[in-house]
Amino acid sequence: MDCGMICAHAVSKRFGDTLAVDGAELCVAPGEFVALLGPSGCGKTTLLRLLAGLEVPDGGEIRLHDRLVSGRDTWVPPERRGVGIVFQDYALFPHLTVAENIGFGVRRAGRARRIGDVIRLVGLDRLDGRYPHELSGGQQQRAALARALAPEPSIVLLDEPWSNIDPLLRQSMREELADILHRAEVTVLLVTHDREEAFSLTDRIALMLEGRILQVGTAEEIYLHPADRWTAEFAGPGNFLPGRVTGDLVETLLGRFPVANRNGATAVEVLLRPVTPK
Amino acid sequence: MIGREFRGHDVLYRLRLADGTILVSQRPSTERVELGARVAIRVHQADVTVFS
């Protein structure tokens, strides 16, 4: 199997009676920014932790950089997967300065230069000697991102990075972080429950519910052509009308329309999105 | 028109048809339609997604 920078095939993980991840299939191309979007408890953080090597899957295969890192007889530990992670609470070491936090996972040779490069990339130039408690929430987030980028990973995993940020600052911080990641030329997987965040920032979205990935596509594909009724409702407001399919058309109380996804049924429910006319 | 949600660049309206069906419709926020107004609707979508 060869499908990209991040590739999960039939990945499953159970905690007791709960099937947290159920046969997940996901492929992310090099340089792509993809969101794992879904409601709380749908398994998206568990899937991220499986990709990072922080959890061991019960089944399936994970490939990163086209290399098998998790499979039947294969297990590559997190530190050898070439993945940087930004956790929801940032997980900065409180007793280390910004520069020491950033340098923590970096090889000794060239460490000082790399710390300087990353500090400039995230715009923390004059704060390198401060401790985490002396930083604002946004600065802590940039420090966490710098620490994730410092070992030069080609993949960065973000777990709800804006959930602790003031809503008034969130928009500008999203754009700032996305810009830094773009300049770092990494492949990004963002875990979020925020539809607007996923729709506005990412190239593609993998929509999750109850451990399963229901649909992967661009924001437009998921909004206009959702795979099922739940996805349709989650993706935004819509009109759901009864309809009857005849040939290539469906008849509704608002008229007859060409059908984008014929499924063989004649009695159907039709989705019409509210779209601002041009 | 029975409800309106201002969303900045556009407004999401809730409409009730004569048979009681509720619809949502979107218009630019530069226009303003008052609650209770009678309006005409037109569908702009080229094709539709169906669920069985």
XYZ file of C-alpha atoms in Angstrom, chain B residues 22-41:
20
model
C -39.905 25.078 7.445
C -37.055 26.095 5.128
C -33.774 27.904 5.618
C -32.581 30.444 3.078
C -29.572 32.697 2.845
C -29.283 36.250 1.506
C -26.581 38.922 1.612
C -26.626 40.969 4.833
C -26.780 44.136 2.762
C -30.481 43.314 2.329
C -32.901 43.344 5.228
C -36.132 41.379 5.394
C -38.328 41.975 8.437
C -39.747 39.185 10.575
C -43.237 38.273 9.402
C -42.685 39.444 5.820
C -44.153 37.345 2.993
C -41.430 36.426 0.528
C -40.955 34.455 -2.674
C -38.309 31.725 -2.815
